[in-house]
PDB file of C-alpha atoms in Angstrom:
ATOM      1  CA  MET A   1       0.027   0.064  -0.064  1.00  0.00           C
ATOM      2  CA  ILE A   2       0.979   3.576  -0.487  1.00  0.00           C
ATOM      3  CA  TYR A   3       0.358   5.971   2.243  1.00  0.00           C
ATOM      4  CA  PRO A   4       0.471   9.664   1.127  1.00  0.00           C
ATOM      5  CA  PHE A   5       0.198  12.051   4.073  1.00  0.00           C
ATOM      6  CA  ARG A   6       1.116  15.528   4.943  1.00  0.00           C
ATOM      7  CA  MET A   7       4.059  16.485   6.863  1.00  0.00           C
ATOM      8  CA  ASN A   8       3.500  18.669   9.909  1.00  0.00           C
ATOM      9  CA  ASP A   9       7.136  19.466  10.704  1.00  0.00           C
ATOM     10  CA  ASP A  10       8.881  22.055   8.744  1.00  0.00           C
ATOM     11  CA  ARG A  11      11.902  19.628   8.662  1.00  0.00           C
ATOM     12  CA  PRO A  12      11.211  16.357   7.224  1.00  0.00           C
ATOM     13  CA  HIS A  13      14.211  14.044   7.343  1.00  0.00           C
ATOM     14  CA  PHE A  14      15.303  12.076   4.301  1.00  0.00           C
ATOM     15  CA  GLY A  15      18.487  10.066   3.850  1.00  0.00           C
ATOM     16  CA  VAL A  16      20.394   7.984   1.459  1.00  0.00           C
ATOM     17  CA  ARG A  17      18.862   4.861   2.606  1.00  0.00           C
ATOM     18  CA  GLY A  18      15.971   5.889   4.826  1.00  0.00           C
ATOM     19  CA  LEU A  19      13.239   8.236   5.692  1.00  0.00           C
ATOM     20  CA  VAL A  20      12.565   9.672   9.077  1.00  0.00           C
ATOM     21  CA  TRP A  21       9.915  12.088  10.103  1.00  0.00           C
ATOM     22  CA  ILE A  22       9.353  13.855  13.507  1.00  0.00           C
ATOM     23  CA  GLU A  23       5.507  14.212  13.333  1.00  0.00           C
ATOM     24  CA  TRP A  24       2.878  13.506  10.772  1.00  0.00           C
ATOM     25  CA  ASN A  25      -0.690  12.803  10.193  1.00  0.00           C
ATOM     26  CA  MET A  26      -1.724   9.778   8.181  1.00  0.00           C
ATOM     27  CA  ARG A  27      -5.030   9.026   6.693  1.00  0.00           C
ATOM     28  CA  ILE A  28      -5.434   5.456   5.618  1.00  0.00           C
ATOM     29  CA  ILE A  29      -7.668   4.931   2.622  1.00  0.00           C
ATOM     30  CA  ALA A  30      -8.959   1.452   1.782  1.00  0.00           C
ATOM     31  CA  THR A  31      -9.166   0.583  -1.836  1.00  0.00           C
ATOM     32  CA  LYS A  32     -10.657  -2.402  -3.639  1.00  0.00           C
ATOM     33  CA  ASP A  33      -7.388  -3.232  -5.545  1.00  0.00           C
ATOM     34  CA  TYR A  34      -3.975  -2.020  -6.758  1.00  0.00           C
ATOM     35  CA  ASN A  35      -5.430   0.003  -9.707  1.00  0.00           C
ATOM     36  CA  ASP A  36      -7.904   1.784  -7.453  1.00  0.00           C
ATOM     37  CA  MET A  37      -5.175   2.475  -4.912  1.00  0.00           C
ATOM     38  CA  SER A  38      -2.902   3.798  -7.635  1.00  0.00           C
ATOM     39  CA  LYS A  39      -5.656   6.020  -8.963  1.00  0.00           C
ATOM     40  CA  LYS A  40      -6.480   7.408  -5.359  1.00  0.00           C
ATOM     41  CA  ALA A  41      -2.853   8.130  -4.658  1.00  0.00           C
ATOM     42  CA  ALA A  42      -2.457   9.914  -8.072  1.00  0.00           C
ATOM     43  CA  ASN A  43      -5.642  11.928  -7.298  1.00  0.00           C
ATOM     44  CA  ILE A  44      -3.990  13.119  -3.987  1.00  0.00           C
ATOM     45  CA  LEU A  45      -0.681  14.041  -5.580  1.00  0.00           C
ATOM     46  CA  SER A  46      -2.389  15.660  -8.615  1.00  0.00           C
ATOM     47  CA  ALA A  47      -4.583  17.707  -6.231  1.00  0.00           C
ATOM     48  CA  GLN A  48      -1.517  18.982  -4.471  1.00  0.00           C
ATOM     49  CA  VAL A  49       0.146  19.962  -7.786  1.00  0.00           C
ATOM     50  CA  ILE A  50      -2.897  21.795  -8.938  1.00  0.00           C
ATOM     51  CA  MET A  51      -3.506  23.493  -5.722  1.00  0.00           C
ATOM     52  CA  LYS A  52       0.097  24.425  -5.266  1.00  0.00           C
ATOM     53  CA  PRO A  53       1.892  24.525  -8.570  1.00  0.00           C
ATOM     54  CA  ASP A  54       5.398  25.060  -6.874  1.00  0.00           C
ATOM     55  CA  CYS A  55       4.902  22.306  -4.204  1.00  0.00           C
ATOM     56  CA  VAL A  56       7.647  20.098  -2.974  1.00  0.00           C
ATOM     57  CA  LEU A  57       6.717  16.399  -3.493  1.00  0.00           C
ATOM     58  CA  GLY A  58       8.336  13.669  -1.530  1.00  0.00           C
ATOM     59  CA  LEU A  59       8.469  10.608  -3.719  1.00  0.00           C
ATOM     60  CA  ALA A  60       8.883   6.911  -3.312  1.00  0.00           C
ATOM     61  CA  THR A  61      10.295   4.149  -5.310  1.00  0.00           C
ATOM     62  CA  GLY A  62       9.716   0.307  -5.607  1.00  0.00           C
ATOM     63  CA  SER A  63       6.739  -1.614  -7.267  1.00  0.00           C
ATOM     64  CA  THR A  64       4.018  -0.093  -5.266  1.00  0.00           C
ATOM     65  CA  PRO A  65       4.011   3.534  -6.706  1.00  0.00           C
ATOM     66  CA  ILE A  66       4.399   2.515 -10.350  1.00  0.00           C
ATOM     67  CA  GLY A  67       0.898   2.532 -11.111  1.00  0.00           C
ATOM     68  CA  THR A  68       0.364   5.957  -9.328  1.00  0.00           C
ATOM     69  CA  TYR A  69       3.242   7.289 -11.587  1.00  0.00           C
ATOM     70  CA  GLU A  70       1.603   5.672 -14.708  1.00  0.00           C
ATOM     71  CA  LYS A  71      -1.553   7.673 -13.819  1.00  0.00           C
ATOM     72  CA  LEU A  72       0.231  10.867 -13.232  1.00  0.00           C
ATOM     73  CA  VAL A  73       2.046  10.578 -16.706  1.00  0.00           C
ATOM     74  CA  GLU A  74      -1.358   9.646 -18.341  1.00  0.00           C
ATOM     75  CA  TRP A  75      -3.018  12.861 -16.809  1.00  0.00           C
ATOM     76  CA  TYR A  76       0.126  15.032 -17.749  1.00  0.00           C
ATOM     77  CA  GLU A  77      -0.107  13.670 -21.339  1.00  0.00           C
ATOM     78  CA  LYS A  78      -3.857  14.644 -21.607  1.00  0.00           C
ATOM     79  CA  GLY A  79      -2.960  18.209 -20.359  1.00  0.00           C
ATOM     80  CA  ASP A  80      -4.433  17.812 -16.935  1.00  0.00           C
ATOM     81  CA  LEU A  81      -1.183  18.382 -14.954  1.00  0.00           C
ATOM     82  CA  ASP A  82       1.736  20.700 -14.993  1.00  0.00           C
ATOM     83  CA  PHE A  83       4.931  19.778 -13.278  1.00  0.00           C
ATOM     84  CA  SER A  84       6.795  22.706 -14.574  1.00  0.00           C
ATOM     85  CA  GLN A  85       7.168  24.362 -11.031  1.00  0.00           C
ATOM     86  CA  VAL A  86       7.066  21.062  -8.961  1.00  0.00           C
ATOM     87  CA  THR A  87      10.312  20.127  -6.970  1.00  0.00           C
ATOM     88  CA  SER A  88      10.699  16.535  -5.908  1.00  0.00           C
ATOM     89  CA  VAL A  89      12.851  14.938  -3.066  1.00  0.00           C
ATOM     90  CA  ASN A  90      13.120  11.328  -3.158  1.00  0.00           C
ATOM     91  CA  LEU A  91      13.185   9.047  -0.131  1.00  0.00           C
ATOM     92  CA  ASP A  92      16.110   7.049  -0.670  1.00  0.00           C
ATOM     93  CA  GLU A  93      18.763   5.538  -2.907  1.00  0.00           C
ATOM     94  CA  TYR A  94      21.089   2.566  -2.649  1.00  0.00           C
ATOM     95  CA  LYS A  95      24.529   3.282  -1.446  1.00  0.00           C
ATOM     96  CA  GLY A  96      27.174   2.553  -3.954  1.00  0.00           C
ATOM     97  CA  LEU A  97      25.068   2.514  -7.010  1.00  0.00           C
ATOM     98  CA  ASP A  98      25.705   4.955  -9.885  1.00  0.00           C
ATOM     99  CA  ARG A  99      22.735   6.856 -11.136  1.00  0.00           C
ATOM    100  CA  LYS A 100      22.990   5.066 -14.556  1.00  0.00           C
ATOM    101  CA  ASN A 101      22.577   1.596 -12.854  1.00  0.00           C
ATOM    102  CA  ASP A 102      19.167   0.364 -13.650  1.00  0.00           C
ATOM    103  CA  GLN A 103      18.714  -0.665  -9.982  1.00  0.00           C
ATOM    104  CA  SER A 104      19.213   2.921  -8.844  1.00  0.00           C
ATOM    105  CA  TYR A 105      16.301   4.964  -7.636  1.00  0.00           C
ATOM    106  CA  TYR A 106      17.651   7.916  -9.612  1.00  0.00           C
ATOM    107  CA  TYR A 107      17.145   5.588 -12.728  1.00  0.00           C
ATOM    108  CA  PHE A 108      13.837   4.346 -11.521  1.00  0.00           C
ATOM    109  CA  MET A 109      12.426   7.796 -11.058  1.00  0.00           C
ATOM    110  CA  HIS A 110      13.431   8.843 -14.540  1.00  0.00           C
ATOM    111  CA  GLU A 111      12.043   5.690 -16.126  1.00  0.00           C
ATOM    112  CA  HIS A 112       8.699   5.848 -14.336  1.00  0.00           C
ATOM    113  CA  LEU A 113       8.051   9.557 -13.992  1.00  0.00           C
ATOM    114  CA  PHE A 114      10.652  12.408 -14.588  1.00  0.00           C
ATOM    115  CA  ASN A 115      11.274  11.382 -18.198  1.00  0.00           C
ATOM    116  CA  HIS A 116       7.576  11.511 -19.106  1.00  0.00           C
ATOM    117  CA  VAL A 117       6.386  14.775 -17.404  1.00  0.00           C
ATOM    118  CA  ASN A 118       7.600  18.440 -17.734  1.00  0.00           C
ATOM    119  CA  ILE A 119       9.440  18.512 -14.332  1.00  0.00           C
ATOM    120  CA  LYS A 120      12.736  20.291 -14.567  1.00  0.00           C
ATOM    121  CA  GLU A 121      15.737  18.192 -14.080  1.00  0.00           C
ATOM    122  CA  GLU A 122      17.166  20.736 -11.774  1.00  0.00           C
ATOM    123  CA  ASN A 123      14.045  20.417  -9.595  1.00  0.00           C
ATOM    124  CA  THR A 124      14.399  16.612  -9.220  1.00  0.00           C
ATOM    125  CA  ASN A 125      16.405  15.535  -6.177  1.00  0.00           C
ATOM    126  CA  VAL A 126      17.501  11.922  -5.258  1.00  0.00           C
ATOM    127  CA  PRO A 127      20.206  11.300  -2.561  1.00  0.00           C
ATOM    128  CA  ASP A 128      23.597  10.574  -4.145  1.00  0.00           C
ATOM    129  CA  GLY A 129      24.468   7.030  -3.190  1.00  0.00           C
ATOM    130  CA  THR A 130      27.915   7.266  -4.740  1.00  0.00           C
ATOM    131  CA  GLN A 131      29.071   9.618  -1.998  1.00  0.00           C
ATOM    132  CA  PRO A 132      31.715   7.774   0.072  1.00  0.00           C
ATOM    133  CA  ASP A 133      30.882   9.643   3.180  1.00  0.00           C
ATOM    134  CA  GLY A 134      27.185   8.694   3.792  1.00  0.00           C
ATOM    135  CA  GLU A 135      26.893  10.907   6.892  1.00  0.00           C
ATOM    136  CA  LYS A 136      28.011  13.963   4.929  1.00  0.00           C
ATOM    137  CA  GLU A 137      25.482  13.188   2.119  1.00  0.00           C
ATOM    138  CA  CYS A 138      22.686  12.691   4.645  1.00  0.00           C
ATOM    139  CA  ALA A 139      23.434  16.145   6.090  1.00  0.00           C
ATOM    140  CA  ARG A 140      23.628  17.737   2.551  1.00  0.00           C
ATOM    141  CA  TYR A 141      20.365  16.045   1.594  1.00  0.00           C
ATOM    142  CA  GLU A 142      18.595  17.161   4.898  1.00  0.00           C
ATOM    143  CA  GLU A 143      19.962  20.762   4.339  1.00  0.00           C
ATOM    144  CA  LEU A 144      18.497  20.588   0.732  1.00  0.00           C
ATOM    145  CA  ILE A 145      15.052  19.675   2.126  1.00  0.00           C
ATOM    146  CA  ARG A 146      15.230  22.498   4.705  1.00  0.00           C
ATOM    147  CA  SER A 147      16.192  25.056   2.090  1.00  0.00           C
ATOM    148  CA  LEU A 148      13.239  23.933   0.048  1.00  0.00           C
ATOM    149  CA  GLY A 149      10.850  24.854   3.050  1.00  0.00           C
ATOM    150  CA  GLY A 150      10.185  21.091   3.752  1.00  0.00           C
ATOM    151  CA  VAL A 151       7.936  18.704   1.865  1.00  0.00           C
ATOM    152  CA  ASP A 152       4.215  19.543   1.082  1.00  0.00           C
ATOM    153  CA  LEU A 153       3.226  15.974   0.379  1.00  0.00           C
ATOM    154  CA  GLN A 154       4.845  12.712   0.953  1.00  0.00           C
ATOM    155  CA  LEU A 155       4.269   9.400  -0.909  1.00  0.00           C
ATOM    156  CA  LEU A 156       5.419   6.387   0.989  1.00  0.00           C
ATOM    157  CA  GLY A 157       5.318   2.592   0.324  1.00  0.00           C
ATOM    158  CA  LEU A 158       4.764  -0.006   3.234  1.00  0.00           C
ATOM    159  CA  GLY A 159       6.873  -3.202   2.703  1.00  0.00           C
ATOM    160  CA  HIS A 160       5.845  -6.791   3.152  1.00  0.00           C
ATOM    161  CA  ASN A 161       7.745  -6.872   6.434  1.00  0.00           C
ATOM    162  CA  GLY A 162       6.425  -3.537   7.691  1.00  0.00           C
ATOM    163  CA  HIS A 163       9.265  -1.326   6.485  1.00  0.00           C
ATOM    164  CA  ILE A 164       8.293   2.232   5.637  1.00  0.00           C
ATOM    165  CA  GLY A 165      10.504   3.900   3.175  1.00  0.00           C
ATOM    166  CA  PHE A 166      13.728   2.139   3.931  1.00  0.00           C
ATOM    167  CA  ASN A 167      13.215   2.090   7.625  1.00  0.00           C
ATOM    168  CA  GLU A 168      12.998  -1.507   8.858  1.00  0.00           C
ATOM    169  CA  PRO A 169      10.310  -2.189  11.574  1.00  0.00           C
ATOM    170  CA  ALA A 170      11.484  -1.005  14.895  1.00  0.00           C
ATOM    171  CA  ASP A 171      10.069   0.528  18.091  1.00  0.00           C
ATOM    172  CA  ALA A 172      11.253   3.996  17.039  1.00  0.00           C
ATOM    173  CA  PHE A 173      12.986   5.626  14.203  1.00  0.00           C
ATOM    174  CA  ASP A 174      16.102   7.843  14.286  1.00  0.00           C
ATOM    175  CA  LYS A 175      15.224  11.469  14.299  1.00  0.00           C
ATOM    176  CA  THR A 176      17.870  12.595  11.777  1.00  0.00           C
ATOM    177  CA  THR A 177      18.680  11.604   8.235  1.00  0.00           C
ATOM    178  CA  HIS A 178      20.598   8.415   8.210  1.00  0.00           C
ATOM    179  CA  CYS A 179      21.781   5.316   6.485  1.00  0.00           C
ATOM    180  CA  VAL A 180      20.332   2.054   7.144  1.00  0.00           C
ATOM    181  CA  ASP A 181      21.263  -1.593   6.790  1.00  0.00           C
ATOM    182  CA  LEU A 182      18.462  -3.447   4.905  1.00  0.00           C
ATOM    183  CA  THR A 183      17.073  -6.958   5.701  1.00  0.00           C
ATOM    184  CA  GLU A 184      17.235  -9.549   2.863  1.00  0.00           C
ATOM    185  CA  SER A 185      13.447  -9.393   2.590  1.00  0.00           C
ATOM    186  CA  THR A 186      13.354  -5.570   1.928  1.00  0.00           C
ATOM    187  CA  ILE A 187      16.082  -6.005  -0.608  1.00  0.00           C
ATOM    188  CA  GLU A 188      14.192  -8.604  -2.515  1.00  0.00           C
ATOM    189  CA  ALA A 189      10.933  -6.732  -2.421  1.00  0.00           C
TER     190      ALA A 189
END
């Protein structure tokens, strides 16, 4: 399932391999199937873009949001959406993968959304997993999000084992941008 929700904190925290937020409100929407879920998530994202054309969208990767991105592309192609003022910040990236690697989330986002809508390349942001100093990259990315004024709307996926973004199930999440070690089930998903 995808759980889009609005961030309340003006400093959402994203990282190279994880997402952490301080406070949030979540509205769970039951859907009849994957296509219905994809359409409803796309409706929420498109409403945000229409209401605030210069919004900052937090975007997710993985198999779950593909249908949502397909809907957004379809509506863009019909002339219903304009991404020209939108800025995106992605949740995560695999450490060590070059952006041209077909397993990287930079590549994923371009394949499934960015290359198909009129979002400006300079307004798309994905953590740089090739940076040797992960902590430094986390700090840079967090500062980038802070400089954008935070995230207006965040799209998330919930994994089979309960991971949210790349945060594995736990009693609590770190409160800063961080790197995480993934379980085998998360990597395989």
